[in-house]
PDB file of C-alpha atoms and ligand atoms in Angstrom:
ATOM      1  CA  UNK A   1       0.000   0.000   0.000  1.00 84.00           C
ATOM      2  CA  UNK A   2       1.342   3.611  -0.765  1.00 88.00           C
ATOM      3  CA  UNK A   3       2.406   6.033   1.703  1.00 95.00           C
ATOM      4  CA  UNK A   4       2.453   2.722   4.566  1.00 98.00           C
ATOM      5  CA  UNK A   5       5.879   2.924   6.537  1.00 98.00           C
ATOM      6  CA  UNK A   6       5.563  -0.975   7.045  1.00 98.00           C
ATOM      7  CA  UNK A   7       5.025  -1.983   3.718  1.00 98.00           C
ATOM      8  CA  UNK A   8       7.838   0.429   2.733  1.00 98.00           C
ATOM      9  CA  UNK A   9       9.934  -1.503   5.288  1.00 98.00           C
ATOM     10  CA  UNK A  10       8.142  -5.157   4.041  1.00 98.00           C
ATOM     11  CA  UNK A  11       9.619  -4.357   0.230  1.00 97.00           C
ATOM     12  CA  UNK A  12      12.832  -3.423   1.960  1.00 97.00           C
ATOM     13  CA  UNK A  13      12.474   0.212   0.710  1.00 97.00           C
ATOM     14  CA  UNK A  14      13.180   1.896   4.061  1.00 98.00           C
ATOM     15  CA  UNK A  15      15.845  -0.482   5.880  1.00 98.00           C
ATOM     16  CA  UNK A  16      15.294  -2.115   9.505  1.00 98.00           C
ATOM     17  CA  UNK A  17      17.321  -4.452  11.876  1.00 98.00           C
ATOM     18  CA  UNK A  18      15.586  -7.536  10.600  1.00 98.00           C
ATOM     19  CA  UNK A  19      15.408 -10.732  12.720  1.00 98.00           C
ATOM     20  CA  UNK A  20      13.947 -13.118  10.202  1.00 98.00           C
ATOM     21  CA  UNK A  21      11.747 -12.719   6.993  1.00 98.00           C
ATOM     22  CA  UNK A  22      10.126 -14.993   4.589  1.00 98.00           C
ATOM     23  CA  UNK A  23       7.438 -14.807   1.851  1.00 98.00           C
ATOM     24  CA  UNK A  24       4.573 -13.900   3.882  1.00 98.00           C
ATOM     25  CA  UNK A  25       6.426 -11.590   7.363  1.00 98.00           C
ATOM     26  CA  UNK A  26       9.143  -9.595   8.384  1.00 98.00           C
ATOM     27  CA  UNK A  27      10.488  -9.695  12.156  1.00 98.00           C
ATOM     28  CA  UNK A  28      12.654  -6.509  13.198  1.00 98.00           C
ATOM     29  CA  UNK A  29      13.364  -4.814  15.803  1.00 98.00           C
ATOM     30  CA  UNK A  30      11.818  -1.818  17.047  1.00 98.00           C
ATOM     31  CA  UNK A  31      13.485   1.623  16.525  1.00 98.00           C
ATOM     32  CA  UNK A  32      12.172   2.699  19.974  1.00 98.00           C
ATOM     33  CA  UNK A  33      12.458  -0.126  22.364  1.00 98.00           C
ATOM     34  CA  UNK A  34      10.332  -0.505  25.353  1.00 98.00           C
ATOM     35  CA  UNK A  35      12.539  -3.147  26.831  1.00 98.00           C
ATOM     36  CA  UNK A  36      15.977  -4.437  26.664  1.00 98.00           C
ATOM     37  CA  UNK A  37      14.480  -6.958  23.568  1.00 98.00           C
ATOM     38  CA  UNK A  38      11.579  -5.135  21.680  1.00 98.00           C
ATOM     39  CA  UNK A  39      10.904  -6.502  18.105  1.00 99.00           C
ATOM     40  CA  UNK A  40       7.984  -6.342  15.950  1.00 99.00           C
ATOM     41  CA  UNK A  41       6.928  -8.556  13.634  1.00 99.00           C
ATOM     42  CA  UNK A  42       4.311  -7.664  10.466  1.00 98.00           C
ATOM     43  CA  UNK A  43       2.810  -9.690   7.842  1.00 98.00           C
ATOM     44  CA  UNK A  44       3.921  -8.570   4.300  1.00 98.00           C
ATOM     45  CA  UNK A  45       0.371  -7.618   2.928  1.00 98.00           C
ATOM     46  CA  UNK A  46      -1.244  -4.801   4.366  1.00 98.00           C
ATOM     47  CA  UNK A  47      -3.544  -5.409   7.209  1.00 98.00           C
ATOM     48  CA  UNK A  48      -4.620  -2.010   8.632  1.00 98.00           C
ATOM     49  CA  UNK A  49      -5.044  -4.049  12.228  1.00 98.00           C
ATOM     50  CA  UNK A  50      -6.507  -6.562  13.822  1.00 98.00           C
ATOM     51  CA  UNK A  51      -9.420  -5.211  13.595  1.00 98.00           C
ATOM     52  CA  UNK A  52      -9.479  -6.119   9.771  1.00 98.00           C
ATOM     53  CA  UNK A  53      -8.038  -9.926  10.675  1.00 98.00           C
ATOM     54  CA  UNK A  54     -10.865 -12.257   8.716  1.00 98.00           C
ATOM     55  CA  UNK A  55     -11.013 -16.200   8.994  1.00 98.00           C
ATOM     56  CA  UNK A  56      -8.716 -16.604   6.011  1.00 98.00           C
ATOM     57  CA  UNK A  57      -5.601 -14.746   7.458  1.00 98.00           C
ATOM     58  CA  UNK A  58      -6.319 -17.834  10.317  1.00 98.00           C
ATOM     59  CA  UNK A  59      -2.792 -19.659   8.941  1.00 98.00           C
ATOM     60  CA  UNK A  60      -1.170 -16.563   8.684  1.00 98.00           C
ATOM     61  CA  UNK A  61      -1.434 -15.876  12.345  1.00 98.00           C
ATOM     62  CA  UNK A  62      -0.442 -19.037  13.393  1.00 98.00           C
ATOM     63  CA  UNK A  63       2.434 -18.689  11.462  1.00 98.00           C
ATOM     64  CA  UNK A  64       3.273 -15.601  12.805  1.00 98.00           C
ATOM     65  CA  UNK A  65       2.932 -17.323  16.189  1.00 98.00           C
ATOM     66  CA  UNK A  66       4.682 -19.844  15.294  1.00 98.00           C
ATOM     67  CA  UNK A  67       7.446 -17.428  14.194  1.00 98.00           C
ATOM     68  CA  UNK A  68       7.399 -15.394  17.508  1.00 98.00           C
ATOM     69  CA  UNK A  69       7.604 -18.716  19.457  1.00 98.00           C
ATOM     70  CA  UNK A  70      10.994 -20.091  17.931  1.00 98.00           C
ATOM     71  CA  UNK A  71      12.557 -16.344  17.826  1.00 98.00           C
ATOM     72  CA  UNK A  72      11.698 -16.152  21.162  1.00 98.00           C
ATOM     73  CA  UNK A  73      13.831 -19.814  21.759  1.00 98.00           C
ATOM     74  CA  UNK A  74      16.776 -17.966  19.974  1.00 98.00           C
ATOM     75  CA  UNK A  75      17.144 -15.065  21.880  1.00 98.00           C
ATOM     76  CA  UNK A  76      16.710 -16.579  24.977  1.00 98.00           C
ATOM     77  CA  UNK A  77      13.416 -15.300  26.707  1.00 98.00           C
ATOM     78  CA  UNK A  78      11.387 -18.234  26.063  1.00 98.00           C
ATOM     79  CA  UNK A  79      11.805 -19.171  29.554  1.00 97.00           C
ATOM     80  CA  UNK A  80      11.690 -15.869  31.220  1.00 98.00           C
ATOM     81  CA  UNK A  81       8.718 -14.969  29.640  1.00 98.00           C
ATOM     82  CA  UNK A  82       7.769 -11.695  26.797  1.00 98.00           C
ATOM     83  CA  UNK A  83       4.767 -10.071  26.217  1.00 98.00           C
ATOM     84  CA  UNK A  84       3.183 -10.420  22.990  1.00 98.00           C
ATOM     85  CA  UNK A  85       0.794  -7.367  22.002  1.00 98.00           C
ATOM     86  CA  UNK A  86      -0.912  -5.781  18.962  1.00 98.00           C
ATOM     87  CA  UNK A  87      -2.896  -2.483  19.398  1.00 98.00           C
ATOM     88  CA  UNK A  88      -6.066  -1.375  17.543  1.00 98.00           C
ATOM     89  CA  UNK A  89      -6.939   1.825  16.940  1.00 98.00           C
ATOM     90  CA  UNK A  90      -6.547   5.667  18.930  1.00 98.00           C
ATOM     91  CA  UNK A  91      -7.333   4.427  22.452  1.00 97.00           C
ATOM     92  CA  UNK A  92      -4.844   1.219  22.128  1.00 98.00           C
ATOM     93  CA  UNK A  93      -2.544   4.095  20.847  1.00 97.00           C
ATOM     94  CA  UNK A  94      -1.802   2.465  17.399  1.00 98.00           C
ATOM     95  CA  UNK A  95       0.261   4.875  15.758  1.00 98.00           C
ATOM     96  CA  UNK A  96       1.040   2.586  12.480  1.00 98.00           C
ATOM     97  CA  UNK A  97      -2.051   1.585  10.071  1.00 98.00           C
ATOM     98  CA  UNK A  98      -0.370  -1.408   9.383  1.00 98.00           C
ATOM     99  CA  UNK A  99      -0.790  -4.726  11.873  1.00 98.00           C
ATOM    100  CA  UNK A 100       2.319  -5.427  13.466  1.00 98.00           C
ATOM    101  CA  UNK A 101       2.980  -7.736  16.968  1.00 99.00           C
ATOM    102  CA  UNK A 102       4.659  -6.005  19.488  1.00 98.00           C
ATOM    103  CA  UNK A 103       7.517  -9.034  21.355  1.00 98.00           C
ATOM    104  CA  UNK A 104       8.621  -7.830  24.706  1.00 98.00           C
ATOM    105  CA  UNK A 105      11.051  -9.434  27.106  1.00 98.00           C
ATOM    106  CA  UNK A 106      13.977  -9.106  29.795  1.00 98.00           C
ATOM    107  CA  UNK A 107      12.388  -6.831  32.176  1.00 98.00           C
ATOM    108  CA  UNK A 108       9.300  -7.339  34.262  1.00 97.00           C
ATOM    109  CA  UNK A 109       6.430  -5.909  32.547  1.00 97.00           C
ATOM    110  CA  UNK A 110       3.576  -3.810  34.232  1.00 96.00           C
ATOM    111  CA  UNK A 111       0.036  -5.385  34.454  1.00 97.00           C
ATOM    112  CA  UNK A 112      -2.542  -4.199  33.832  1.00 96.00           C
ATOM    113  CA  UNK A 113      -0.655  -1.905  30.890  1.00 93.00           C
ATOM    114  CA  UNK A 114      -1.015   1.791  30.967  1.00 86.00           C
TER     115      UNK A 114
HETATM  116  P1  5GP B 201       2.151   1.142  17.600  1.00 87.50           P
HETATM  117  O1  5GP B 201       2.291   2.414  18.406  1.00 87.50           O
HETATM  118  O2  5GP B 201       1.457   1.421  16.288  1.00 87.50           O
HETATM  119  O3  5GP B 201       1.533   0.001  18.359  1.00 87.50           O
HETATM  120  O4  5GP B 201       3.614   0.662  17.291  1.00 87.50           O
HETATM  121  C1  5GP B 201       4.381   1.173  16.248  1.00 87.50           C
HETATM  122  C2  5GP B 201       5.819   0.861  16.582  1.00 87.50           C
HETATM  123  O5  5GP B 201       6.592   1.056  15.424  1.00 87.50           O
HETATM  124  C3  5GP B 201       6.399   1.752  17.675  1.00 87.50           C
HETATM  125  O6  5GP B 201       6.853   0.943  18.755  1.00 87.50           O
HETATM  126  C4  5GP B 201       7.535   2.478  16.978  1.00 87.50           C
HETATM  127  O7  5GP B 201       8.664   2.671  17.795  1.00 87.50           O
HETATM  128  C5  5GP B 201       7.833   1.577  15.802  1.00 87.50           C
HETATM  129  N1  5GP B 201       8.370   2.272  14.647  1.00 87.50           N
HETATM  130  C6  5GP B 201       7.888   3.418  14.082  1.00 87.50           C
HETATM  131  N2  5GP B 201       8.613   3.753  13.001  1.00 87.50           N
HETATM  132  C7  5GP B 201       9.572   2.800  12.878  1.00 87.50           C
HETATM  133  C8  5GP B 201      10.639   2.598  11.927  1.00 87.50           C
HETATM  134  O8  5GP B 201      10.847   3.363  10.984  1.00 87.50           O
HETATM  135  N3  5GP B 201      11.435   1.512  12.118  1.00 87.50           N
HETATM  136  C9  5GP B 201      11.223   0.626  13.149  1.00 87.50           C
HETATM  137  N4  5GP B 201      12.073  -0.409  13.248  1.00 87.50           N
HETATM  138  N5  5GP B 201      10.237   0.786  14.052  1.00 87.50           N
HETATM  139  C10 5GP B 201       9.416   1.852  13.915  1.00 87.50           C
HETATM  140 ZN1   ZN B 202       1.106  -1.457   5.038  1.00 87.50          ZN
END
């Protein structure tokens, strides 16, 4: 989609600090971490948000599930635990129209959130 800063980062046209990409998502990490790991991972179509998720995107989540799950192995946090989160919309305080997974890990992380 034009104008989308995560496509543009999908088709590799703005870089990132990628993590691991295939056909269908790209894993990188956050310019503006919110703990020591912070990464973000996004399919490569646009998906405005969740919000827009229908029952045929169904393997494309567990993929990306999948995804997080064995990244999470790699780097170590599977056992201390991460925070997986995907905001929708003004209140949630999405600030990019395109649906990305927030991974958070190595600190203790606040409950309810903010
Ligand atoms: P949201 O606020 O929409 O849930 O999350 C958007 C996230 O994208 C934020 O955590 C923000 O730091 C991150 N972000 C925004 N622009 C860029 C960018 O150009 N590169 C990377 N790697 N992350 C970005
Ligand atoms: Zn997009």
């Amino acid at each position: 989609m034009d104008d989308c800063l995560f496509c543009k980062i999908a088709a590799g046209e703005i870089p990132s600090s990628k993590l691991f990409e295939d056909d269908t998502l790209l894993a990188f990490y956050d310019i503006d971490p919110q703990a020591p790991v912070h990464f973000l991972v996004i399919p490569k179509k646009h998906i405005s948000s969740a919000a827009d998720l229908t029952e045929e995107d169904a393997a494309l989540l567990g993929h990306i599930y999948a995804v997080i799950a064995r990244l999470c192995k790699e780097l170590g946090v599977a056992e201390s635990g991460y925070r997986v989160v995907t905001n929708v919309g003004e209140d949630a305080g999405q600030s990019v129209k395109h649906l990305h997974f927030h991974v958070l890990a190595k600190r203790s992380l606040a409950w309810p959130p903010g």
